[in-house]
mmCIF file of C-alpha atoms (C1' of nucleotides) in Angstrom:
data_model
loop_
_atom_site.group_PDB
_atom_site.id
_atom_site.type_symbol
_atom_site.label_atom_id
_atom_site.label_comp_id
_atom_site.label_asym_id
_atom_site.label_seq_id
_atom_site.Cartn_x
_atom_site.Cartn_y
_atom_site.Cartn_z
ATOM 1 C CA MET A 17 25.871 23.614 3.861
ATOM 2 C CA VAL A 18 25.718 19.999 6.217
ATOM 3 C CA GLU A 19 27.138 17.537 4.096
ATOM 4 C CA LEU A 20 24.639 14.443 4.502
ATOM 5 C CA LYS A 21 26.339 11.059 5.616
ATOM 6 C CA LYS A 22 26.486 8.050 3.553
ATOM 7 C CA GLY A 23 26.932 4.389 3.996
ATOM 8 C CA PRO A 24 26.635 2.447 7.177
ATOM 9 C CA TRP A 25 23.997 3.411 9.585
ATOM 10 C CA THR A 26 24.781 3.330 12.965
ATOM 11 C CA ARG A 27 23.637 1.823 16.258
ATOM 12 C CA GLU A 28 22.520 5.512 17.180
ATOM 13 C CA GLU A 29 21.433 6.671 14.199
ATOM 14 C CA ASP A 30 19.287 3.468 13.979
ATOM 15 C CA GLN A 31 17.805 4.340 17.901
ATOM 16 C CA LYS A 32 17.145 8.264 16.801
ATOM 17 C CA LEU A 33 15.629 6.971 13.632
ATOM 18 C CA LEU A 34 13.263 4.368 15.483
ATOM 19 C CA ALA A 35 12.606 7.061 18.202
ATOM 20 C CA TYR A 36 11.581 9.010 15.830
ATOM 21 C CA ILE A 37 9.170 7.527 13.943
ATOM 22 C CA GLU A 38 7.923 5.659 17.321
ATOM 23 C CA GLU A 39 6.993 8.897 18.715
ATOM 24 C CA HIS A 40 5.842 10.857 15.718
ATOM 25 C CA GLY A 41 5.407 8.213 12.813
ATOM 26 C CA HIS A 42 7.423 9.007 9.314
ATOM 27 C CA GLY A 43 5.120 11.679 7.740
ATOM 28 C CA SER A 44 7.257 13.101 5.154
ATOM 29 C CA TRP A 45 10.271 11.372 4.851
ATOM 30 C CA ARG A 46 11.975 14.577 3.554
ATOM 31 C CA SER A 47 11.175 16.482 7.114
ATOM 32 C CA LEU A 48 12.321 13.398 8.989
ATOM 33 C CA PRO A 49 15.893 13.619 9.483
ATOM 34 C CA ALA A 50 16.298 17.194 10.724
ATOM 35 C CA LYS A 51 13.499 17.092 13.051
ATOM 36 C CA ALA A 52 14.801 13.343 14.469
ATOM 37 C CA GLY A 53 18.379 14.818 14.046
ATOM 38 C CA LEU A 54 19.977 12.432 11.325
ATOM 39 C CA LEU A 55 22.497 13.982 8.726
ATOM 40 C CA ARG A 56 20.625 11.894 6.551
ATOM 41 C CA CYS A 57 18.687 12.380 3.520
ATOM 42 C CA GLY A 58 15.139 11.002 3.571
ATOM 43 C CA LYS A 59 15.758 8.722 1.526
ATOM 44 C CA SER A 60 18.243 6.954 3.207
ATOM 45 C CA CYS A 61 16.099 6.953 6.111
ATOM 46 C CA ARG A 62 13.190 5.763 4.399
ATOM 47 C CA LEU A 63 15.594 2.429 2.610
ATOM 48 C CA ARG A 64 16.565 1.916 6.727
ATOM 49 C CA TRP A 65 13.309 1.538 7.969
ATOM 50 C CA THR A 66 11.648 -0.068 5.558
ATOM 51 C CA ASN A 67 14.441 -2.551 5.000
ATOM 52 C CA TYR A 68 16.077 -2.622 8.325
ATOM 53 C CA LEU A 69 13.925 -1.308 11.336
ATOM 54 C CA ARG A 70 10.503 -2.181 10.905
ATOM 55 C CA PRO A 71 9.108 -3.868 13.690
ATOM 56 C CA ASP A 72 7.426 -6.660 11.468
ATOM 57 C CA ILE A 73 10.310 -7.785 9.489
ATOM 58 C CA LYS A 74 11.923 -11.259 9.437
ATOM 59 C CA ARG A 75 15.462 -11.514 9.273
ATOM 60 C CA GLY A 76 17.456 -14.421 8.688
ATOM 61 C CA LYS A 77 17.767 -17.507 7.070
ATOM 62 C CA LEU A 78 14.976 -18.049 4.111
ATOM 63 C CA SER A 79 13.526 -20.969 4.423
ATOM 64 C CA THR A 80 13.024 -24.039 1.416
ATOM 65 C CA GLN A 81 9.150 -23.066 1.416
ATOM 66 C CA GLU A 82 10.320 -19.247 0.923
ATOM 67 C CA GLU A 83 13.648 -20.186 -1.169
ATOM 68 C CA LYS A 84 10.519 -22.207 -3.842
ATOM 69 C CA THR A 85 8.371 -19.469 -3.510
ATOM 70 C CA ILE A 86 10.652 -17.081 -4.637
ATOM 71 C CA ILE A 87 12.168 -19.300 -7.532
ATOM 72 C CA ARG A 88 8.589 -20.216 -8.795
ATOM 73 C CA LEU A 89 6.902 -16.306 -8.634
ATOM 74 C CA HIS A 90 10.245 -15.548 -10.368
ATOM 75 C CA ALA A 91 10.120 -18.081 -13.193
ATOM 76 C CA LEU A 92 6.708 -16.815 -13.810
ATOM 77 C CA LEU A 93 6.635 -13.554 -13.176
ATOM 78 C CA GLY A 94 9.564 -13.825 -16.324
ATOM 79 C CA ASN A 95 12.268 -11.565 -17.102
ATOM 80 C CA SER A 96 10.396 -8.294 -15.134
ATOM 81 C CA PHE A 97 11.757 -8.808 -11.647
ATOM 82 C CA ARG A 98 9.330 -8.366 -9.705
ATOM 83 C CA TRP A 99 10.608 -8.493 -6.768
ATOM 84 C CA SER A 100 7.762 -6.611 -4.315
ATOM 85 C CA ALA A 101 5.452 -8.666 -5.699
ATOM 86 C CA ILE A 102 7.397 -12.028 -4.630
ATOM 87 C CA ALA A 103 8.615 -10.325 -1.238
ATOM 88 C CA ALA A 104 4.300 -10.085 -0.910
ATOM 89 C CA HIS A 105 3.596 -14.187 -1.161
ATOM 90 C CA LEU A 106 6.711 -14.289 1.696
ATOM 91 C CA PRO A 107 5.413 -13.359 5.064
ATOM 92 C CA LYS A 108 7.742 -10.599 6.793
ATOM 93 C CA ARG A 109 10.615 -10.205 3.689
ATOM 94 C CA THR A 110 10.819 -7.207 1.897
ATOM 95 C CA ASP A 111 11.627 -6.919 -1.971
ATOM 96 C CA ASN A 112 15.691 -5.812 -0.943
ATOM 97 C CA GLU A 113 15.913 -9.079 0.641
ATOM 98 C CA VAL A 114 14.315 -10.783 -1.806
ATOM 99 C CA LYS A 115 16.027 -8.773 -4.880
ATOM 100 C CA ASN A 116 19.229 -9.688 -2.908
ATOM 101 C CA TYR A 117 19.131 -13.714 -2.088
ATOM 102 C CA TRP A 118 17.926 -13.934 -5.648
ATOM 103 C CA ASN A 119 20.978 -12.394 -7.115
ATOM 104 C CA THR A 120 23.470 -13.410 -4.514
ATOM 105 C CA ARG A 121 22.154 -17.052 -4.325
ATOM 106 C CA LEU A 122 19.995 -18.794 -6.194
ATOM 107 C CA LYS A 123 20.819 -17.344 -9.724
ATOM 108 C CA LYS A 124 24.580 -18.863 -8.550
ATOM 109 C CA ARG A 125 23.225 -22.009 -8.193
ATOM 110 C CA LEU A 126 21.420 -22.039 -11.199
ATOM 111 C CA THR A 127 23.806 -20.783 -13.288
ATOM 112 C CA ARG A 128 26.282 -23.452 -11.749
ATOM 113 C CA MET A 129 23.688 -25.938 -12.670
ATOM 114 C CA GLY A 130 23.979 -24.883 -16.226
ATOM 115 C CA ILE A 131 20.638 -23.283 -15.755
ATOM 116 C CA ASP A 132 19.563 -19.659 -17.857
ATOM 117 C CA PRO A 133 18.604 -17.607 -14.208
ATOM 118 C CA VAL A 134 15.926 -15.857 -16.560
ATOM 119 C CA THR A 135 14.448 -18.803 -19.151
ATOM 120 C CA TYR A 136 15.101 -21.577 -16.596
ATOM 121 C CA LYS A 137 16.325 -23.263 -19.648
ATOM 122 C CA PRO A 138 19.156 -25.448 -19.703
ATOM 123 C CA LYS A 139 21.690 -23.426 -21.851
ATOM 124 C CA ASN A 140 23.031 -26.187 -24.179
ATOM 125 C CA ASN A 141 19.442 -26.806 -24.791
ATOM 126 C CA PRO A 142 16.883 -24.594 -25.438
ATOM 127 C CA ASP A 143 13.665 -24.920 -25.724
ATOM 128 C CA ARG A 144 12.634 -23.412 -28.984
ATOM 129 C CA HIS A 145 8.767 -23.224 -27.849
ATOM 130 C CA ALA A 146 8.836 -22.844 -24.492
ATOM 131 C CA ALA A 147 11.117 -19.362 -25.376
ATOM 132 C CA ASN A 148 8.105 -18.676 -27.371
ATOM 133 C CA LEU A 149 5.252 -18.372 -25.081
ATOM 134 C CA SER A 150 4.780 -15.119 -24.096
ATOM 135 C CA HIS A 151 4.087 -13.899 -20.115
ATOM 136 C CA MET A 152 0.324 -12.683 -20.635
ATOM 137 C CA ALA A 153 0.213 -16.661 -21.579
ATOM 138 C CA GLN A 154 1.593 -17.856 -18.673
ATOM 139 C CA TRP A 155 -0.221 -15.487 -16.540
ATOM 140 C CA GLU A 156 -3.787 -16.805 -17.812
ATOM 141 C CA THR A 157 -2.761 -20.441 -17.144
ATOM 142 C CA ALA A 158 -1.382 -19.115 -13.477
ATOM 143 C CA ARG A 159 -4.746 -18.053 -13.262
ATOM 144 C CA LEU A 160 -6.923 -21.068 -14.697
ATOM 145 C CA GLU A 161 -5.169 -23.842 -12.441
ATOM 146 C CA ALA A 162 -5.502 -20.969 -9.251
ATOM 147 C CA GLU A 163 -8.881 -21.711 -10.508
ATOM 148 C CA ALA A 164 -8.866 -25.422 -10.509
ATOM 149 C CA ARG A 165 -6.586 -25.736 -7.287
ATOM 150 C CA LEU A 166 -9.072 -23.429 -5.294
ATOM 151 C CA VAL A 167 -11.527 -25.353 -5.666
ATOM 152 C CA ARG A 168 -10.090 -28.728 -5.171
ATOM 153 C CA GLU A 169 -8.341 -27.884 -1.934
ATOM 154 C CA SER A 170 -12.112 -26.648 -0.650
ATOM 155 C CA LYS A 171 -13.941 -30.005 -1.405
ATOM 156 C CA LEU A 172 -10.774 -31.624 0.323
ATOM 157 C CA LEU A 173 -10.846 -29.592 3.589
ATOM 158 C CA SER A 174 -14.420 -29.695 4.098
ATOM 159 C CA LYS A 175 -14.402 -33.488 3.148
ATOM 160 C CA LEU A 176 -11.933 -33.939 6.307
ATOM 161 C CA HIS A 177 -13.634 -31.592 8.484
ATOM 162 C CA LEU A 178 -16.947 -33.722 7.614
ATOM 163 C CA LEU A 179 -14.923 -37.115 8.246
ATOM 164 C CA ARG A 180 -13.462 -35.961 11.538
ATOM 165 C CA LYS A 181 -14.732 -38.461 14.090
ATOM 166 C CA VAL A 182 -17.303 -37.028 16.804
ATOM 167 C CA THR A 183 -15.601 -38.419 19.460
ATOM 168 C CA ALA A 184 -12.267 -36.735 18.401
ATOM 169 C CA PRO A 185 -12.169 -34.425 22.053
ATOM 170 C CA PRO A 186 -12.863 -30.176 20.159
ATOM 171 C CA PRO A 187 -10.776 -28.915 18.397
ATOM 172 C CA PRO A 188 -8.259 -25.979 18.805
ATOM 173 C CA PRO A 189 -8.112 -22.633 18.659
ATOM 174 C CA PRO A 190 -8.512 -21.353 15.097
ATOM 175 C CA PRO A 191 -4.949 -20.008 13.814
ATOM 176 C CA PRO A 192 -4.723 -16.281 13.541
ATOM 177 C CA GLN A 193 -6.367 -15.288 10.397
ATOM 178 C CA HIS A 194 -3.481 -13.576 7.819
ATOM 179 C CA PRO A 195 -4.340 -11.085 5.255
ATOM 180 C CA ALA A 196 -4.966 -12.758 2.012
ATOM 181 C CA ALA A 197 -2.444 -11.879 -0.854
ATOM 182 C CA PRO A 198 -3.625 -9.797 -3.564
ATOM 183 C CA PRO A 199 -5.510 -12.000 -5.806
ATOM 184 C CA CYS A 200 -3.709 -11.468 -9.102
ATOM 185 C CA LEU A 201 -0.423 -12.045 -7.282
ATOM 186 C CA ASP A 202 -2.216 -16.078 -6.738
ATOM 187 C CA VAL A 203 0.438 -17.616 -8.886
ATOM 188 C CA LEU A 204 1.588 -19.626 -5.885
ATOM 189 C CA LYS A 205 -1.147 -21.743 -6.329
ATOM 190 C CA VAL A 206 -0.337 -23.686 -9.957
ATOM 191 C CA TRP A 207 1.756 -25.550 -7.545
ATOM 192 C CA ARG A 208 1.217 -28.929 -8.746
ATOM 193 C CA ALA A 209 2.708 -32.032 -8.402
ATOM 194 C CA THR A 210 4.850 -33.062 -11.390
ATOM 195 C CA ALA A 211 7.040 -35.893 -12.801
ATOM 196 C CA VAL A 212 10.046 -36.173 -13.337
ATOM 197 C CA PRO A 213 10.785 -37.249 -16.429
ATOM 198 C CA GLU A 214 13.443 -39.990 -17.808
ATOM 199 C CA ASN A 215 15.542 -37.218 -20.076
ATOM 200 C CA CYS A 216 15.870 -34.629 -16.821
ATOM 201 C CA PHE A 217 18.519 -33.040 -18.367
ATOM 202 C CA PHE A 218 20.875 -32.127 -15.020
ATOM 203 C CA GLY A 219 23.014 -34.462 -12.750
ATOM 204 C CA SER A 220 21.609 -37.453 -10.292
ATOM 205 C CA PRO A 221 19.481 -35.517 -6.654
ATOM 206 C CA GLY A 222 22.389 -36.479 -4.826
ATOM 207 C CA SER A 223 24.592 -34.290 -7.207
ATOM 208 C CA LEU A 224 22.593 -31.515 -6.240
ATOM 209 C CA GLU A 225 23.350 -29.178 -3.252
ATOM 210 C CA SER A 226 20.234 -30.723 -1.062
ATOM 211 C CA PRO A 227 17.628 -28.262 1.028
ATOM 212 C CA THR A 228 16.711 -29.050 3.949
ATOM 213 C CA SER A 229 13.891 -31.387 4.182
ATOM 214 C CA THR A 230 12.044 -29.481 7.190
ATOM 215 C CA LEU A 231 9.003 -28.194 5.410
ATOM 216 C CA ASN A 232 6.215 -26.042 7.313
ATOM 217 C CA PHE A 233 2.700 -24.249 6.106
ATOM 218 C CA SER A 234 2.849 -22.417 3.296
ATOM 219 C CA THR A 235 0.641 -19.763 5.065
ATOM 220 C CA PRO A 236 1.639 -19.068 8.163
ATOM 221 C CA SER A 237 0.069 -20.643 11.007
ATOM 222 C CA THR A 238 1.307 -20.708 14.900
ATOM 223 C CA SER A 239 -0.793 -24.154 14.765
ATOM 224 C CA GLY A 240 0.978 -25.269 12.151
ATOM 225 C CA LEU A 241 2.214 -28.806 11.583
ATOM 226 C CA THR A 242 5.536 -29.498 10.281
ATOM 227 C CA LEU A 243 5.900 -32.299 8.373
ATOM 228 C CA THR A 244 9.369 -33.485 7.966
ATOM 229 C CA VAL A 245 10.496 -35.916 4.333
ATOM 230 C CA PRO A 246 13.878 -37.192 5.091
ATOM 231 C CA THR A 247 15.848 -36.714 2.105
ATOM 232 C CA VAL A 248 15.676 -40.501 -0.347
ATOM 233 C CA SER A 249 17.619 -41.845 -2.947
ATOM 234 C CA SER A 250 15.462 -43.259 -5.450
ATOM 235 C CA ALA A 251 11.841 -43.451 -6.156
ATOM 236 C CA ALA A 252 11.084 -47.006 -5.679
ATOM 237 C CA GLN A 253 12.101 -46.454 -2.311
ATOM 238 C CA ASN A 254 9.734 -46.543 0.850
ATOM 239 C CA ASP A 255 9.356 -42.727 1.873
ATOM 240 C CA VAL A 256 8.561 -41.727 5.704
ATOM 241 C CA ILE A 257 6.435 -38.833 6.098
ATOM 242 C CA SER A 258 7.018 -38.010 9.528
ATOM 243 C CA MET A 259 4.722 -35.358 11.895
ATOM 244 C CA ASN A 260 5.349 -33.651 15.054
ATOM 245 C CA ASN A 261 1.801 -31.144 16.546
ATOM 246 C CA SER A 262 -1.209 -32.785 16.798
ATOM 247 C CA GLY A 263 -3.310 -32.820 13.219
ATOM 248 C CA ALA A 264 -5.480 -34.926 10.870
ATOM 249 C CA CYS A 265 -3.531 -35.380 7.558
ATOM 250 C CA GLY A 266 -4.286 -36.542 4.048
ATOM 251 C CA LEU A 267 -1.949 -38.024 1.451
ATOM 252 C CA GLY A 268 -2.240 -36.813 -2.295
ATOM 253 C CA LYS A 269 -1.658 -38.749 -5.537
ATOM 254 C CA ALA A 270 -0.855 -41.765 -4.143
ATOM 255 C CA ASN A 271 -1.760 -44.812 -5.506
ATOM 256 C CA SER A 272 -1.179 -48.355 -4.848
ATOM 257 C CA TYR A 273 -1.481 -49.764 -1.381
ATOM 258 C CA THR A 274 -0.485 -46.859 1.492
ATOM 259 C CA GLU A 275 -0.008 -47.264 5.263
ATOM 260 C CA VAL A 276 -0.210 -44.120 7.768
ATOM 261 C CA LYS A 277 0.932 -44.760 11.071
ATOM 262 C CA LEU A 278 0.062 -41.960 13.984
ATOM 263 C CA ARG A 279 2.092 -42.585 17.015
ATOM 264 C CA THR A 280 2.573 -40.591 19.732
ATOM 265 C CA MET A 281 6.044 -38.952 20.202
ATOM 266 C CA ASP A 282 7.035 -41.225 23.534
ATOM 267 C CA ASN A 283 5.225 -44.091 22.093
ATOM 268 C CA SER A 284 2.231 -44.863 24.403
ATOM 269 C CA SER A 285 -0.045 -45.066 21.419
ATOM 270 C CA THR A 286 -0.354 -46.197 17.832
ATOM 271 C CA THR A 287 -2.528 -45.837 15.415
ATOM 272 C CA SER A 288 -2.756 -47.075 11.829
ATOM 273 C CA GLN A 289 -4.675 -46.869 8.509
ATOM 274 C CA TYR A 290 -4.666 -48.642 4.959
ATOM 275 C CA LEU A 291 -5.519 -46.383 1.832
ATOM 276 C CA ASP A 292 -6.153 -48.454 -0.943
ATOM 277 C CA SER A 293 -6.313 -45.772 -3.787
ATOM 278 C CA GLY A 294 -5.719 -47.905 -6.603
ATOM 279 C CA ASN A 295 -5.569 -46.307 -10.203
ATOM 280 C CA ASN A 296 -6.669 -42.944 -9.702
ATOM 281 C CA LEU A 297 -4.172 -40.693 -9.394
ATOM 282 C CA ASP A 298 -6.490 -37.906 -9.721
ATOM 283 C CA ASP A 299 -8.537 -37.976 -6.356
ATOM 284 C CA TYR A 300 -6.605 -37.135 -3.170
ATOM 285 C CA HIS A 301 -7.044 -39.968 -0.206
ATOM 286 C CA TYR A 302 -7.208 -39.121 3.071
ATOM 287 C CA VAL A 303 -6.484 -40.387 6.993
ATOM 288 C CA ASP A 304 -8.140 -39.794 9.899
ATOM 289 C CA PHE A 305 -7.413 -39.959 13.284
ATOM 290 C CA ASP A 306 -8.564 -40.293 16.174
ATOM 291 C CA TYR A 307 -5.836 -38.322 18.802
ATOM 292 C CA GLU A 308 -5.858 -35.561 21.839
ATOM 293 C CA TYR A 309 -4.249 -32.454 21.637
ATOM 294 C CA ASP A 310 -1.778 -32.539 24.371
ATOM 295 C CA HIS A 311 0.441 -34.947 22.942
ATOM 296 C CA ASP A 312 2.981 -34.770 20.132
ATOM 297 C CA TYR A 313 2.672 -37.520 17.131
ATOM 298 C CA ASP A 314 4.561 -39.407 15.163
ATOM 299 C CA MET A 315 3.002 -39.944 11.734
ATOM 300 C CA THR A 316 4.478 -42.464 9.092
ATOM 301 C CA GLY A 317 3.575 -43.163 5.556
ATOM 302 C CA SER A 318 5.011 -46.379 4.062
ATOM 303 C CA VAL A 319 4.055 -45.541 -0.081
ATOM 304 C CA ASP A 320 4.437 -47.707 -3.148
ATOM 305 C CA LEU A 321 6.377 -45.468 -5.069
ATOM 306 C CA ALA A 322 7.073 -47.776 -7.797
ATOM 307 C CA SER A 323 4.216 -46.811 -9.943
ATOM 308 C CA VAL A 324 4.081 -43.224 -8.629
ATOM 309 C CA ASN A 325 5.332 -39.812 -9.327
ATOM 310 C CA HIS A 326 8.098 -38.523 -6.407
ATOM 311 C CA ASN A 327 5.810 -35.899 -5.207
ATOM 312 C CA TYR A 328 3.432 -35.731 -3.035
ATOM 313 C CA GLU A 329 0.551 -33.216 -1.179
ATOM 314 C CA GLY A 330 -0.336 -33.561 1.939
ATOM 315 C CA TYR A 331 -3.209 -31.425 3.961
ATOM 316 C CA SER A 332 -4.240 -31.205 7.294
ATOM 317 C CA THR A 333 -7.511 -29.520 8.948
ATOM 318 C CA GLY A 334 -5.293 -26.100 9.513
ATOM 319 C CA GLY A 335 -4.458 -25.416 6.275
ATOM 320 C CA ALA A 336 -3.143 -26.453 3.038
ATOM 321 C CA VAL A 337 0.529 -28.128 3.665
ATOM 322 C CA GLU A 338 3.029 -29.384 0.897
ATOM 323 C CA PHE A 339 6.043 -31.795 1.742
ATOM 324 C CA GLU A 340 7.480 -33.795 -1.161
ATOM 325 C CA ASP A 341 10.950 -35.738 -1.329
ATOM 326 C CA ALA A 342 13.693 -33.759 -0.745
ATOM 327 C CA ALA A 343 16.086 -35.200 -2.939
ATOM 328 C CA ASP A 344 13.532 -34.729 -5.822
ATOM 329 C CA TYR A 345 14.103 -31.160 -4.500
ATOM 330 C CA TRP A 346 15.421 -29.161 -7.476
ATOM 331 C CA SER A 347 14.302 -31.664 -10.569
ATOM 332 C CA GLU A 348 11.003 -30.919 -9.129
ATOM 333 C CA LEU A 349 10.925 -27.222 -8.998
ATOM 334 C CA LEU A 350 12.590 -26.826 -12.249
ATOM 335 C CA ASN A 351 10.370 -29.275 -14.651
ATOM 336 C CA LEU A 352 7.668 -27.281 -12.599
ATOM 337 C CA VAL A 353 9.192 -23.755 -13.693
ATOM 338 C CA ARG A 354 10.218 -25.864 -17.383
ATOM 339 C CA SER A 355 7.088 -27.483 -18.127
ATOM 340 C CA PRO A 356 4.920 -26.528 -21.173
ATOM 341 C CA ILE A 357 2.362 -24.230 -20.390
ATOM 342 C CA GLU A 358 -0.892 -25.867 -21.974
ATOM 343 C CA SER A 359 -3.787 -23.873 -21.811
ATOM 344 C CA PRO A 360 -7.117 -24.930 -23.584
ATOM 345 C CA GLY A 361 -7.883 -20.829 -23.903
ATOM 346 C CA LEU A 362 -3.978 -20.775 -25.635
ATOM 347 C "C1'" DA B 6 49.477 -13.874 11.308
ATOM 348 C "C1'" DA B 7 48.636 -11.683 6.477
ATOM 349 C "C1'" DC B 8 46.842 -11.288 2.321
ATOM 350 C "C1'" DC B 9 43.126 -12.810 -1.449
ATOM 351 C "C1'" DA B 10 39.054 -14.099 -3.169
ATOM 352 C "C1'" DA B 11 34.236 -14.814 -2.736
ATOM 353 C "C1'" DG B 12 30.181 -14.434 -0.936
ATOM 354 C "C1'" DA B 13 26.690 -11.983 2.060
ATOM 355 C "C1'" DC B 14 24.276 -8.359 2.874
ATOM 356 C "C1'" DA B 15 23.558 -2.977 3.354
ATOM 357 C "C1'" DA B 16 22.242 1.511 0.886
ATOM 358 C "C1'" DC B 17 22.816 3.979 -2.838
ATOM 359 C "C1'" DC B 18 21.342 5.604 -7.312
ATOM 360 C "C1'" DG B 19 18.171 6.315 -11.318
ATOM 361 C "C1'" DC B 20 13.719 6.370 -13.078
ATOM 362 C "C1'" DG B 21 9.128 6.209 -13.227
ATOM 363 C "C1'" DA B 22 4.189 6.588 -11.581
ATOM 364 C "C1'" DG B 23 1.416 9.130 -8.635
ATOM 365 C "C1'" DT B 24 -0.136 12.983 -6.352
ATOM 366 C "C1'" DC B 25 -1.077 17.611 -5.478
ATOM 367 C "C1'" DG B 26 -1.401 22.086 -6.144
ATOM 368 C "C1'" DG C 16 -2.128 20.163 -18.227
ATOM 369 C "C1'" DC C 17 1.911 21.100 -15.808
ATOM 370 C "C1'" DG C 18 5.681 21.366 -12.805
ATOM 371 C "C1'" DA C 19 6.957 20.155 -8.145
ATOM 372 C "C1'" DC C 20 7.254 16.472 -4.848
ATOM 373 C "C1'" DT C 21 7.254 12.059 -2.788
ATOM 374 C "C1'" DC C 22 7.668 7.328 -3.039
ATOM 375 C "C1'" DG C 23 8.476 2.439 -4.416
ATOM 376 C "C1'" DC C 24 11.031 -0.385 -7.414
ATOM 377 C "C1'" DG C 25 14.693 -2.666 -9.548
ATOM 378 C "C1'" DG C 26 19.640 -2.437 -10.434
ATOM 379 C "C1'" DT C 27 24.050 -1.862 -8.929
ATOM 380 C "C1'" DT C 28 27.363 -1.013 -6.136
ATOM 381 C "C1'" DG C 29 29.947 -0.790 -0.776
ATOM 382 C "C1'" DT C 30 31.335 -2.616 2.198
ATOM 383 C "C1'" DC C 31 31.611 -6.938 6.071
ATOM 384 C "C1'" DT C 32 32.664 -11.256 6.712
ATOM 385 C "C1'" DT C 33 34.219 -15.289 5.501
ATOM 386 C "C1'" DG C 34 37.322 -19.158 4.159
ATOM 387 C "C1'" DG C 35 40.980 -20.510 1.783
ATOM 388 C "C1'" DT C 36 46.229 -20.253 1.202
#
DNA sequence: AACCAAGACAACCGCGAGTCG
DNA sequence: GCGACTCGCGGTTGTCTTGGT
């Protein structure tokens, strides 16, 4: 009997497996190794294919957005580590990769910060009430919030389209369609801005490992904007929000007086608009500029943060965008996952 | 340069669910 | 209904790389 090979795959083995699948498809994994001339078990071949060789796999470092998605979904899904469900929200990432990323990085990072990576509670200050919440309650709340948010987003996007000036140049081609995520997994939609409480249990933002401040579209889009928010050290400081590529962008939940400038990257032209959103924090506010699609732009917003929660939400006509103060990344993230679930149905 | 520890990533193992005869 | 089989998932282990001493 021939002993099956184990351990790391060689380049030759990869090529054999790839060549066979490209020509015949994988069909039955059990019979595949013999047909492909591999001394591996079918299971090993399947794993190698699904986790490494598949052409629709993205490799390399996970983005901040992907990292946040993992943490949020992990917190929502509780202790039943649904890696495949989480990976379903990360295009081109495998469950194995997500799982490894969690185990080797995120879990350790949270632990170092004194946070239980399972309950998301500080280890020396457990929140008894939150701990008693059932997963069913969390799911129901997530669903309710998702519905409410979807309604808000669709209204806002419609408004932006309607308000585009008639003199604006024709819109660029629509972005490619992406398959919708499974409805039951739309817990990402529960994302919302949350204020950082004064009794925040961990250290100052500066002491935390700060992520990159460049955030991309939450949904993949070849025409997506890239919004860059530099790290700031205090809530009273003016933020600068920049945008390259072209598009209209709206500010959400900014109160007081806000100036938003749109400037071409080559400084050839600048326009600005002013928002007076008053104290109505529940309204989304928008800016709408004339622009040309063959230019790259910087979009800067000077926002009075003195009495505003520290997060923004940005929208473009191309899809929903999230951008926020990078320095409060962990504060905001952990408050999100730790915030008591309040649902009228509970 | 050599050694060691920690980190990062890849792969394996065991189990359970689904399918089919 | 039952057993064989396949597949997917989560947990764990193995291996390679990197950085510090």
